[in-house]
Every structure is written in C-alpha cells, then in structure tokens.
XYZ file of C-alpha atoms in Angstrom:
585
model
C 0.000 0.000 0.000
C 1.208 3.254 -0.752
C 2.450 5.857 2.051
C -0.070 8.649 2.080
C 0.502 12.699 1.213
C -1.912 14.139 3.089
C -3.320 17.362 1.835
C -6.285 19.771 3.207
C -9.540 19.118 2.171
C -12.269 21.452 3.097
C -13.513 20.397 6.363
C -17.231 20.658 5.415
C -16.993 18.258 2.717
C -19.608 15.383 1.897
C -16.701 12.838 3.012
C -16.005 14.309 5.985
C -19.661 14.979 6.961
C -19.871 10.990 6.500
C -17.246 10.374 8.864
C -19.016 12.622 11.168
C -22.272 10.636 10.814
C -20.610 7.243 11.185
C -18.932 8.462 14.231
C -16.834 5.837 16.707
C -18.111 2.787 14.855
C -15.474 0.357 13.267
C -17.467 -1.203 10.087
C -18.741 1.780 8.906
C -15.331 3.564 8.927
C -13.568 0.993 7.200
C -15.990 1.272 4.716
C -15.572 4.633 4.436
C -11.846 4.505 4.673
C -12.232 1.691 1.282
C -14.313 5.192 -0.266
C -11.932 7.223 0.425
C -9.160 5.456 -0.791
C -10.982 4.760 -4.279
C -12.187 8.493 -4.450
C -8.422 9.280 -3.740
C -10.028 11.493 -0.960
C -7.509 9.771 1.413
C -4.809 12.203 0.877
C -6.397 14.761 2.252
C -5.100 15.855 5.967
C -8.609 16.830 7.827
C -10.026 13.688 6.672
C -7.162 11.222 7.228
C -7.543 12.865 10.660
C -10.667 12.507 11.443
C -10.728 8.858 10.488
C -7.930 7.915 12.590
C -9.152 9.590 15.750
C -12.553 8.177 15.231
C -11.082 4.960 14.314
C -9.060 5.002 18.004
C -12.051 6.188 19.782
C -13.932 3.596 18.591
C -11.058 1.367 20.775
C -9.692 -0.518 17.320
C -6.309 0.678 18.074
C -4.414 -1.541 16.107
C -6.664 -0.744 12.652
C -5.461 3.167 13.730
C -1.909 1.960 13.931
C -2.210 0.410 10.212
C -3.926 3.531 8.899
C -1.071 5.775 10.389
C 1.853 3.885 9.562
C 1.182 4.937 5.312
C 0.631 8.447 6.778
C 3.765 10.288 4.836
C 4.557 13.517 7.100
C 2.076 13.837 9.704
C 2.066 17.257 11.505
C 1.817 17.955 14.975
C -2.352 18.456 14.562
C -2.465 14.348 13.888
C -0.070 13.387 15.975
C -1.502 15.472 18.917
C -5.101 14.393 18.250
C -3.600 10.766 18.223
C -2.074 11.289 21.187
C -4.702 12.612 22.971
C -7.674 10.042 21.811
C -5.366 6.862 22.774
C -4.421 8.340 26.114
C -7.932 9.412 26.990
C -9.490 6.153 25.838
C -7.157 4.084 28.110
C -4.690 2.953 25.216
C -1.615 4.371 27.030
C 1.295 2.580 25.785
C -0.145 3.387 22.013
C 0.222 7.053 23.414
C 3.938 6.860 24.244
C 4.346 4.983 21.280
C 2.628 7.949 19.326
C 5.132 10.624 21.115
C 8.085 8.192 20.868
C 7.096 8.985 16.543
C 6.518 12.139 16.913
C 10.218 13.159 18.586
C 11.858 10.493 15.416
C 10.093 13.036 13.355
C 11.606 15.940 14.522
C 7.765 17.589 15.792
C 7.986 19.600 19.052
C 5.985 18.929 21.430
C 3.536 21.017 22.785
C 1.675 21.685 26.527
C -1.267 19.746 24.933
C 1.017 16.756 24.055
C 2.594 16.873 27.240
C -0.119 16.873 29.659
C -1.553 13.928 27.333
C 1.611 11.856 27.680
C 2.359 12.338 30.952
C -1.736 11.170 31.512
C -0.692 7.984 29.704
C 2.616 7.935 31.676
C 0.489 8.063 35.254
C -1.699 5.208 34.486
C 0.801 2.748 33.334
C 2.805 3.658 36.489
C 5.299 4.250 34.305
C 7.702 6.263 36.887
C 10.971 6.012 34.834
C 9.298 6.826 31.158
C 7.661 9.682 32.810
C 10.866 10.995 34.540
C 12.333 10.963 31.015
C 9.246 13.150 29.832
C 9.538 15.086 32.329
C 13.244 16.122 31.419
C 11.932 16.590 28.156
C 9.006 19.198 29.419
C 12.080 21.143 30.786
C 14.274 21.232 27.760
C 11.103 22.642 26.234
C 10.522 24.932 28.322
C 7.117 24.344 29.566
C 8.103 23.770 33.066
C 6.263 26.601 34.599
C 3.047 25.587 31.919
C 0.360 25.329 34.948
C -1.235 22.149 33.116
C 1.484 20.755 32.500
C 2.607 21.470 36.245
C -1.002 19.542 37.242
C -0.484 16.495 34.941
C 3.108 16.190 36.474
C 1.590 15.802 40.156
C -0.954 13.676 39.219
C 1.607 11.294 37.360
C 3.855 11.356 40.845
C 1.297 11.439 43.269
C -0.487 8.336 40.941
C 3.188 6.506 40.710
C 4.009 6.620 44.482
C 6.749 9.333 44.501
C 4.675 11.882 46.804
C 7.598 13.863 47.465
C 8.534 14.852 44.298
C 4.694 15.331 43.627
C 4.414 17.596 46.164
C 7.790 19.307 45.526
C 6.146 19.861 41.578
C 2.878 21.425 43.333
C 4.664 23.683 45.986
C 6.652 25.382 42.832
C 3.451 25.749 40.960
C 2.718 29.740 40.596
C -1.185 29.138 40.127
C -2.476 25.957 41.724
C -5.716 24.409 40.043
C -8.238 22.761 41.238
C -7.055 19.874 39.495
C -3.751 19.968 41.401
C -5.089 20.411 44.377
C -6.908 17.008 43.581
C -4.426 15.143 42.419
C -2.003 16.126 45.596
C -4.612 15.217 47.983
C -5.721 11.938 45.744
C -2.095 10.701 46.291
C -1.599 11.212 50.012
C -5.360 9.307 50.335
C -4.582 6.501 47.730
C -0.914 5.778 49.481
C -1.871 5.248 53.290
C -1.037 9.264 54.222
C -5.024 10.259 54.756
C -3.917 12.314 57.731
C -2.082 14.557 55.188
C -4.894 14.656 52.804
C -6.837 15.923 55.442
C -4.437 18.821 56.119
C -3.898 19.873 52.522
C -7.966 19.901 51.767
C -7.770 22.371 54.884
C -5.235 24.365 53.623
C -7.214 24.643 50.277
C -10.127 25.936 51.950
C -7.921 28.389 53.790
C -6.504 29.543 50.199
C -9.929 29.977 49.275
C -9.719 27.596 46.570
C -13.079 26.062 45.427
C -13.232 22.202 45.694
C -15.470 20.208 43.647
C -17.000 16.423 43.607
C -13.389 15.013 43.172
C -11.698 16.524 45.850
C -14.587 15.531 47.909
C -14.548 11.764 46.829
C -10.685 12.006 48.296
C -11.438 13.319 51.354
C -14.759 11.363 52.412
C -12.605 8.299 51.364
C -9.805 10.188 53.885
C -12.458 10.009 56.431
C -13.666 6.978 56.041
C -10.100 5.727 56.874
C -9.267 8.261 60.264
C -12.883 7.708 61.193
C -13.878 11.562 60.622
C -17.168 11.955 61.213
C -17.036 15.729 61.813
C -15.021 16.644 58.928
C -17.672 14.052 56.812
C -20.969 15.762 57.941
C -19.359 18.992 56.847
C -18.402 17.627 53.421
C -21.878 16.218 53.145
C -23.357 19.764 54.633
C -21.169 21.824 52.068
C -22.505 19.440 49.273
C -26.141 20.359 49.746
C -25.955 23.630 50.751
C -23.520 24.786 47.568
C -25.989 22.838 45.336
C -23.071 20.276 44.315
C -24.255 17.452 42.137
C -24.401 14.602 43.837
C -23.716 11.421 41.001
C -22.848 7.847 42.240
C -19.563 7.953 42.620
C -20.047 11.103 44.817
C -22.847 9.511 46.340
C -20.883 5.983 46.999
C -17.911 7.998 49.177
C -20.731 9.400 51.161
C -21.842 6.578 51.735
C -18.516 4.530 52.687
C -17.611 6.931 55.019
C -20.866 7.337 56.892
C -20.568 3.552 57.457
C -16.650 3.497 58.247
C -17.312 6.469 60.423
C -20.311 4.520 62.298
C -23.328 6.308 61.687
C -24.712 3.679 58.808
C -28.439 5.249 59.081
C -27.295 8.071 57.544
C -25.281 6.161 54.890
C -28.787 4.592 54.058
C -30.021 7.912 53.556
C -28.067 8.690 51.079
C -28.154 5.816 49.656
C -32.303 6.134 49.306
C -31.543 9.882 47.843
C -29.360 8.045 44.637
C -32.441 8.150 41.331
C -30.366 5.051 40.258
C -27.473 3.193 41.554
C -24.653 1.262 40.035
C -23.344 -2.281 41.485
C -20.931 -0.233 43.742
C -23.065 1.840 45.193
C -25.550 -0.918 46.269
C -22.420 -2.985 47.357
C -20.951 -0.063 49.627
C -24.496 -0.179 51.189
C -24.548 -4.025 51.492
C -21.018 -3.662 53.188
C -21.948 -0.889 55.087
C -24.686 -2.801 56.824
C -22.269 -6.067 57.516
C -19.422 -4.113 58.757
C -22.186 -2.493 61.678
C -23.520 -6.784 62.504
C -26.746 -5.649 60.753
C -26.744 -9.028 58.499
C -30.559 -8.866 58.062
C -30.514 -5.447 56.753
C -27.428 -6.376 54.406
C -29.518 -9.001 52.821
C -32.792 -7.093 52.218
C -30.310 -4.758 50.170
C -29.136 -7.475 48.365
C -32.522 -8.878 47.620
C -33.505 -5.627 46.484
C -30.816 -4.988 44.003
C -31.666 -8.511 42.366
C -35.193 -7.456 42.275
C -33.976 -4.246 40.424
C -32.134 -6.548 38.197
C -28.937 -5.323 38.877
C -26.304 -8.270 38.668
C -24.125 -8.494 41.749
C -20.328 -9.193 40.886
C -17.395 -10.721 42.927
C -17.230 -7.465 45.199
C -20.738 -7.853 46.177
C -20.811 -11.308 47.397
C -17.683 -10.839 49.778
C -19.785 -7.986 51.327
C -22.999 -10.572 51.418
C -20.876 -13.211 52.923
C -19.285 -11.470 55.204
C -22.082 -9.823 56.843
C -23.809 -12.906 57.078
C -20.240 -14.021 59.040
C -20.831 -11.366 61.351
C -24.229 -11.993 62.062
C -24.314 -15.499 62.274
C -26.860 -15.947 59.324
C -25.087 -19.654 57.993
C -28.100 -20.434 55.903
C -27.801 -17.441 53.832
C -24.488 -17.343 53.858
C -24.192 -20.672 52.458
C -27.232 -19.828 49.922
C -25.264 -16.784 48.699
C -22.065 -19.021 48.366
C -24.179 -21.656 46.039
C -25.972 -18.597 43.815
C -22.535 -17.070 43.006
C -22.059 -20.023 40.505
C -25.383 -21.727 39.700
C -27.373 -17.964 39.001
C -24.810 -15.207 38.248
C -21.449 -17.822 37.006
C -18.772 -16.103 39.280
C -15.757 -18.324 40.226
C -15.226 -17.882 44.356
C -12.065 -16.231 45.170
C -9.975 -16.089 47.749
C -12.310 -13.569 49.482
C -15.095 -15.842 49.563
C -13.163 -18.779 50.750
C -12.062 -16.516 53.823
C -15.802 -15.946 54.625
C -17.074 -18.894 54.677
C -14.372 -20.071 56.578
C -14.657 -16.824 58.979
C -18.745 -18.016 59.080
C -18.594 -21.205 59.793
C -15.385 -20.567 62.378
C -17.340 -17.699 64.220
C -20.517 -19.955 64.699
C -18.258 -22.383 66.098
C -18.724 -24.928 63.461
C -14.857 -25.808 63.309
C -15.542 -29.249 61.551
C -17.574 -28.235 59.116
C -14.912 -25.274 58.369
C -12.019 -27.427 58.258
C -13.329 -29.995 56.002
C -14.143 -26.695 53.732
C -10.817 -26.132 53.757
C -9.653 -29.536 52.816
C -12.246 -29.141 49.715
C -10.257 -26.275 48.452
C -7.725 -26.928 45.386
C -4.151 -26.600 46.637
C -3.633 -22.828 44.757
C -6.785 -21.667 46.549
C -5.149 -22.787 50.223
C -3.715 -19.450 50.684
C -2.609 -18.313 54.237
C -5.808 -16.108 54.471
C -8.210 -18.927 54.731
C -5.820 -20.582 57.364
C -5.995 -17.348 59.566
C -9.341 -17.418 59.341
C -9.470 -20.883 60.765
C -7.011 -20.373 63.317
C -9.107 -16.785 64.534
C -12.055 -19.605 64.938
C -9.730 -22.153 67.335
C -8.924 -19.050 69.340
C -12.165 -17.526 69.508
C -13.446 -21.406 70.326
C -10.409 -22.674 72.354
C -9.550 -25.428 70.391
C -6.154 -25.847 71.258
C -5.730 -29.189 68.701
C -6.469 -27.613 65.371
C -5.477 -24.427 66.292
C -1.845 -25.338 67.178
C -1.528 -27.329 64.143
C -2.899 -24.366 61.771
C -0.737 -22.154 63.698
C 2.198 -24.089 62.760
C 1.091 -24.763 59.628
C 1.361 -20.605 59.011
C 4.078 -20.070 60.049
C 6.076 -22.555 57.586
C 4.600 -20.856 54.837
C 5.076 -17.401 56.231
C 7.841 -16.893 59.054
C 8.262 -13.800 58.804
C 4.471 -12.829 59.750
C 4.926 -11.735 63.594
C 0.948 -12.320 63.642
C 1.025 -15.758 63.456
C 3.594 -16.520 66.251
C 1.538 -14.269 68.793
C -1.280 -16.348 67.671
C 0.330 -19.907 68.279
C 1.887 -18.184 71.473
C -1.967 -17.830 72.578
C -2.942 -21.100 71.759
C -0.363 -22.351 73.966
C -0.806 -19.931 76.630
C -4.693 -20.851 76.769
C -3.789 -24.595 76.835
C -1.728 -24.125 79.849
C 1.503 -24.871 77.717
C 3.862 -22.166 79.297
C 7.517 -23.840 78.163
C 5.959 -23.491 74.283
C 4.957 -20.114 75.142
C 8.403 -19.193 76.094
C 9.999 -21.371 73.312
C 7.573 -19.097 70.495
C 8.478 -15.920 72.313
C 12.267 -16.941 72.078
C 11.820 -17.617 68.450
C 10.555 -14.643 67.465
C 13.178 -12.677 69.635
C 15.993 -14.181 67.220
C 13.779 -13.515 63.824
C 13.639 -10.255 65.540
C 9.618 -9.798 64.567
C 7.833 -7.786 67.441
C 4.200 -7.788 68.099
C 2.129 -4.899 65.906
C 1.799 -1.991 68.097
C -1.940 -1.570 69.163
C -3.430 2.282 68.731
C -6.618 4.334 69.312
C -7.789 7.587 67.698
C -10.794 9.590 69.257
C -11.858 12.827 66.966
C -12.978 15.500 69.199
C -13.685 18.771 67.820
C -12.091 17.881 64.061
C -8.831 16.992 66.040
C -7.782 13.346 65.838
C -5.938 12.241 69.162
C -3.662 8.731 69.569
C -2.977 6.819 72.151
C -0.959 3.729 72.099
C -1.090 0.876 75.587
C 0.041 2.927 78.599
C 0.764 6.057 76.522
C 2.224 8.349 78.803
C 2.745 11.135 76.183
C -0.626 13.411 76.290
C 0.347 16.419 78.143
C -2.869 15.568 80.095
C -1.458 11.780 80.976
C -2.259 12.252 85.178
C -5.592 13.680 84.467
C -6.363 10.685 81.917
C -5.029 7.767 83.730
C -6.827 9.207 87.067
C -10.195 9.219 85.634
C -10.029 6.044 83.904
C -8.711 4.483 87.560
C -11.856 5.951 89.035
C -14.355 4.604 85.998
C -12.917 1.404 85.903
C -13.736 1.192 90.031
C -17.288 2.452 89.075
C -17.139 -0.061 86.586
C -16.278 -3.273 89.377
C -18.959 -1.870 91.384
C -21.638 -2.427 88.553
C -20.177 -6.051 88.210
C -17.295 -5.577 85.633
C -14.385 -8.048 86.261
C -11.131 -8.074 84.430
C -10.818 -10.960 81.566
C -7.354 -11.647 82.253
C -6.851 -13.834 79.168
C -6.732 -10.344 77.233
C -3.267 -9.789 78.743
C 0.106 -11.403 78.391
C 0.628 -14.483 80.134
C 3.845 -14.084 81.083
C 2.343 -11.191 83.342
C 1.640 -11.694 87.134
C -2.385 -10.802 88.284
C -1.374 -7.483 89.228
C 0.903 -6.691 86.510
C -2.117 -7.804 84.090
C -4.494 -5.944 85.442
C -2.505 -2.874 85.001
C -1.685 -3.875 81.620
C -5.569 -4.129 80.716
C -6.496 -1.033 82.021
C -4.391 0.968 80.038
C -5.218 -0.249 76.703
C -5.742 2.492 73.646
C -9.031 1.937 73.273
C -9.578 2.820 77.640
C -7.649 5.356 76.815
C -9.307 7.178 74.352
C -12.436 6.822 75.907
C -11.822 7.996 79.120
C -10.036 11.244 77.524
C -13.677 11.529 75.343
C -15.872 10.967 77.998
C -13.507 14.342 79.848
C -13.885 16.444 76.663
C -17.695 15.869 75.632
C -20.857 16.646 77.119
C -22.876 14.618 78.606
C -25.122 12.578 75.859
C -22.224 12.768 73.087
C -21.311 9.764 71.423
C -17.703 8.627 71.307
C -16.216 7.310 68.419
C -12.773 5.071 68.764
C -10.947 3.761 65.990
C -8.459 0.518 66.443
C -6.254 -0.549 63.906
C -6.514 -3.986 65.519
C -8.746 -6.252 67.194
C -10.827 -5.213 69.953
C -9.855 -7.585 73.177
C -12.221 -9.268 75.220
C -11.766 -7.402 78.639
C -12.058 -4.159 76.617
C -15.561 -5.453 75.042
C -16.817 -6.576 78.350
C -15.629 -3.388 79.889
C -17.469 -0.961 77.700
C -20.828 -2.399 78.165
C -20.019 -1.738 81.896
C -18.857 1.827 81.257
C -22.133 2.457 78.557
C -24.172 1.913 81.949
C -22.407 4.192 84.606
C -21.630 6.818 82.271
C -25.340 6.551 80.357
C -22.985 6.757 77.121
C -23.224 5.365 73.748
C -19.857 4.219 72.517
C -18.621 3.312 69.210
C -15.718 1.251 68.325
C -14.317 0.291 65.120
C -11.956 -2.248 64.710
C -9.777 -3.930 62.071
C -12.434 -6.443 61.603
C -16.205 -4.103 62.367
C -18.038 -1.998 64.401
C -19.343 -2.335 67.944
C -22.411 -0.205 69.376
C -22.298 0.007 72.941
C -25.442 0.968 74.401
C -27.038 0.279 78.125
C -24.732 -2.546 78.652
C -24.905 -4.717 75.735
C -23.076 -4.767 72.489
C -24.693 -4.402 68.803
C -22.609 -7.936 67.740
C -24.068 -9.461 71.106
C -20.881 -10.690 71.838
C -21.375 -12.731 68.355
C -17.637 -11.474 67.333
C-alpha cells in the first residue's frame, strides 16, 4: 500500500460529513476509509484525521496503527489528536508509542502533548518513562506551563513518589483545582489520609473552590481516620452549595458514613441516589455487615436482584461477610451456592475466607475445616488458614489451632501475627515452656508484636494513644479518671478478663496492663472532653480484646454513654450494657 501525502480538504466536505455521521463505529469507517481510498479522498489531511481519531475512539487501536503507519509527514495536529484520543481512551502505551514517533520526526511537542503523555505515563505507572518526559518538558521549556505542572503531580502522586509530587505542586505559581486534587488523591490513595486531610484544609484556607473530586478524596480520607465531623461537613457543604451529587459522589458518602459509624445516615443517602450502580448498592450491602446488621445487608441485596442489577465478585464478599458477622449460615451458604449456579462467578480467595470466617465464628470448626480440605491446593492461601485459626482461638480449640498455627508459620515466618497467635494457643492450653519457646523464636527472627493504637476525633482533632501512653500532656488527668471509671465499673459487676493480657504477666501486673489499653484510653479522655449525651467514636487498627468489650458495656451503663468502636475487623455499638454484635464477634 502506498504511504499517504496528506493534503487539506475542506472540512465541510460530503466525506467528511460521512465520517461525522458514522462516528466511533469500526465497520462503517472501514468502509468509508475503502471510499476514500478509491475516491483518492484519502490524501487529504482533515479527513485522514478525522478517520484515525474516530477509528481510536472507537477502541480498534491496532486498525489506527495500520492507517497511520502509510501516513507520509504527519504534523503535529495528527499526531496530537492521536495522542490525545489513545491516552484518553485508556490505550496508554499506544500514546507513548505515538510521542516516541513524533520526537523520530523531529515535531515539538507542545503543553497539549505533554499533559496527554504524561496522563498515559500516570496510568501505566510508568515512573521512569515519565521521569524521562519530564526532562523533556524542561528542555522545552514548559516547566512553569500550569497544566502541565497539574499532569506532572498527578503522574507522581499516581506513581508513588509523593515527594517529588508535592515538591512539583509547591513550585506551581497558580495551583488548580485539578492539582489540588491530584495532591490530595495521592496522600489518600498511598496510606497518608492524615495529610490529605491537612492539605484539603489548607485549600479551603486559600480559598480555593473544591469540587465532587476533591470531595470523593477526602470522604474516602475520612472513612479511613474515622472523621465523622469533617464528613458531615463535606456532606453539609454538598447540599448547601448545590453540588451534584452522582454515584460515585454519592458511593464515598456513603462509605464513610458507614466506616465512620453512623450507617443510618449512609442509608439515607443511599435512598436519595435516582439510580445506583453495582458499587453503590455494594458499599451499602457492606456498610450494613461491617455495623452486625446481616438482616438489613440481605434485604439490600434482595432488592438490588429485584432491580435486576447483577451483583459481581465485590458484592458477594460484602454478602458473605455480613452474614459471618451476624451469624446468618443459611444465607451465607445460599449466597455461596448462587454465586455459581445464578450469576457464574468463580469464588475467590475472598469468599473462601468468609465462609471459613462463618462457619469458624458460629463455632462450626468441623464443618470449616473440612471446607478447607475441599479447596484446590492454589486456593489454600494463608488467608483462609488465619481465618481458621481466629475460629480455634475464639473457640479454644487448642488441637487444630496449634496445628494451623504451625502450619502458618512454615509458609510465612516472617508474619509476627502468626507466632503471637500460636503463642496464645499455647498460653490458653496451659503450655507455658511453648509459650516461652515461640516468644524466644521470634526474639531471634527479631519480629515484634504490631503496636496496638486508638484515635478519638474530638472537635475535628484526631488524638492517639498507644497501651500505657504516657505522652498526652494531660497523661495524670487521663489515667486518674479512667482508675476511678474502671472502680465504678467493678462496682456495677465488671471483672477483668485476664486472658486479654500477656501471660507471662503476674495478676497485678495484668491488670494494670488491661487497664491501660488504647481503646480505655481514648475513651476515658472523650468521655472528659464531651458533654454529657455525646457519642464517642474510637478507631483501632486492631482487634478489639475481650476485657475491653466486656468493659465498655459496663462503662455504657455508669456513664449513660453510647460508645462506638471500630476495629480492624467491624463496628461495635455500645449501648445500656450490651453490644450491637451481642458478643457474636
């Protein structure tokens, strides 16, 4: 086939009003590609143009590629608009592939190639490729271009290297709102939601407008420090600016109401969405499980079938695991069977975990284990086996939890988790010389224990403590009210479950040791700094201990406080003495 001279045609030409017409559609504009090339129509530059970026938005990528490669001298227009389509349109490599032609043929690049490349650059993850562009935005000079400036951010802040992303945004002269987006995307998306949470402030100080996306950023920041405050703002600034709520707006609200404990309210929102996608009626399904209300999980499950609205993989890990948390082993196991026979989903690893973590919880060890030996060897991953050995723990079953234990830590020694775990087993089976032999073990693989911590938000100020923090400036004051709640607390009945504590600890030693946990902590420092009839809200990055959960249902009585904790695993309502999970956890 010939290489093509492409030459101007006028753009309002009966050939290019037919490519118009047939728009993104693949037979149609290889038909009229074949009339063009017989009309000899194909040499001309607007048309050739048109029908490759049509041809690329219609995602037949390699068909563009054939079309371009007899393109004799393409100017920067083409190879901009080609550029731009296949990066938009998800075909990144294509995009680089594009530039990589466009430098061979001696075409400068412009701001609107840049910000396109470096776009293509940020979702491949391409962090050494986009370095490279980046040296070439400089020897350009378009590094002071402010979109070009946003792109770059975005592309660090999307590849991991936050501090040169935020080194690229401090030098910008004019921040967008698109910066200020990406910036705060990238401390959320990498585990630094604390930061997020300062820069959206600092925005707001600047004056600088947000819109949906920084708010999908920082309800998701929220959802992970256990804001509430700071989310019923967002949520209050939303309807009161007349913000379009869509569903992906709508599905952050509604993750972080449930995160952040109040999951009525997530419902709300839910009930305001005119029509919902499968992630918005999964974030509600999981919303409801993560709270223990497995009931309410399942009517929203039933309801999004009835709306014919196919739940995927995500869905059923949300179904199965509320139905774990609420003991429902009927459904759960009716959920497990439709995944296949009605909707043909393969169970994953997820699912596996639940139903282990269901039948485990409802202390139907036998039944879990031989679930476990059903599974296909690849599918035994050390997941499911923590799940089982939670179960022994939970159930005292010191036979098949020892040997799972042991079992874990052969196929991952370096997991600390696992040790403490076997270390408990042996501990609750009266073993003592094992429990010193584990200890010893992981002294010389020099793994430590994870550090336990709290956060309480009081006022829109998150506050930490860690076991027997000492560091608050208001330690004495803290440590003496929490001695004189937990007396209050004896007095009502409460007695210390010294199994929470390390064994190697004598009674008195232990008892110490419980009282001081982060999540006493943080609740004795709320109930100082909030009126009487506030709710406290705790956040623990692990799981809740026993004397703690029997200890809060005491202090929900003699303080006539509701308290809220979330853990690593859900939520617990305290509320008159009893628990929302009653003590099904």
């Amino acid at each position: 086939m010939e290489q093509l001279e492409t030459k101007k045609a006028p753009p309002k030409s009966a050939e290019y009003q037919a490519l118009v017409r047939a728009g993104p559609n693949p037979r149609p504009l290889q038909q009229l590609h074949a009339r063009l090339i017989i009309t000899g129509c194909h040499r001309s530059r607007a048309l050739i143009t048109k029908l490759l970026t049509l041809s690329c938005a219609a995602g037949s990528i390699s068909y563009t590629r054939r079309i371009f490669h007899y393109v004799l001298h393409p100017d920067s227009f083409l190879f901009n608009s080609l550029i731009k389509s296949s990066s938009k349109l998800g075909f990144s490599l294509d995009a680089l592939l594009f530039y990589r032609r466009m430098l061979a043929s001696k075409i400068a690049p412009s701001s609107y190639t840049f910000t396109s490349v470096i776009k293509a650059c940020a979702d491949l993850s391409a962090l050494k490729i986009g370095r490279v562009v980046h040296s070439h935005v400089l020897v350009n000079g378009y590094g002071s271009d402010s979109f070009v400036q946003a792109a770059m951010v975005t592309f660090y802040a999307k590849s991991g290297a936050l501090d040169v992303a935020r080194k690229v945004f401090d030098e910008m002269p004019e921040r967008s709102v698109v910066a200020w987006n990406s910036m705060i995307s990238g401390y959320e998306q990498n585990g630094l939601a604390d930061e997020a949470v300062v820069l959206f402030k600092r925005m707001l100080e600047l004056r600088v407008d947000p819109d949906s996306a920084t708010f999908v950023s920082v309800l998701s920041a929220c959802s992970q420090l256990g804001l509430l405050d700071l989310g019923y703002w967002v949520h209050e600034y939303i309807v009161s600016n007349g913000i379009r709520v869509n569903v992906i707006l709508a599905t952050a609200l509604i993750n972080m109401f449930s995160r952040c404990g109040n999951v009525s309210r997530a419902h709300a929102v839910f009930d305001s969405l005119d029509e919902g996608n499968v992630i918005a009626w999964t974030a509600m399904i999981n919303g409801y499980g993560m709270h223990g209300y497995g009931v309410q999980a399942l009517e929203i499950f039933h309801r999004m079938k009835a709306c014919r609205l196919a739940p995927n993989s995500v869905t059923f890990v949300a179904v199965l695991s509320a139905c774990a948390h609420a003991g429902l082993i009927h459904e759960g196991r009716q959920a497990f069977a439709t995944m296949r026979q009605e909707y043909g989903l393969v169970p994953g690893v997820e699912h596996h975990v639940c139903m282990v973590d269901m039948f485990g919880r409802a202390g139907l060890l036998s039944e879990a284990y031989q679930f476990i030996k059903e599974l296909r060897r690849e599918e035994l991953v050390p997941a499911v086996w923590t799940a089982m050995l939670g179960a022994c723990k939970m159930h005292k079953n010191f036979d098949i939890g020892v040997e799972v234990a042991e079992h874990l830590i052969s196929v991952e020694p370096e997991n600390p988790g696992h040790y403490v775990l076997l270390s408990n087993m042996y501990a609750l089976a009266g073993k003592m010389d094992r429990v010193e032999s584990v200890r010893n073990l992981m002294i010389e693989k020099g793994l430590r224990k994870q550090v336990g911590y709290s956060t309480i938000d009081i006022n829109n100020k998150p506050y930490l403590f860690s076991m027997g923090d000492k560091s608050h400036p208001e330690t004495n004051e803290i440590f003496c009210y929490l001695d004189e709640l937990m007396w209050r607390c004896k007095e009502a009945g409460y007695a210390p479950v010294p199994e929470s504590a390390m064994h190697e600890l004598e009674e008195e030693e232990r008892e110490f040791a419980l009282r001081y946990h982060s999540e006493k902590l943080a609740v004795a420092f709320g109930l100082m700094k909030t009126s009487h009839g506030t709710t406290l809200r705790i956040v623990k990055n692990l799981r809740i201990c026993e004397d703690c959960h029997s200890a809060f249902k005491f202090i929900s009585v003699v303080t006539n406080r509701e308290i809220i904790i979330r853990d690593k695993l859900r939520f617990h309502h305290f509320r008159e003495g009893s628990c929302s999970c009653l003590d099904y956890w």
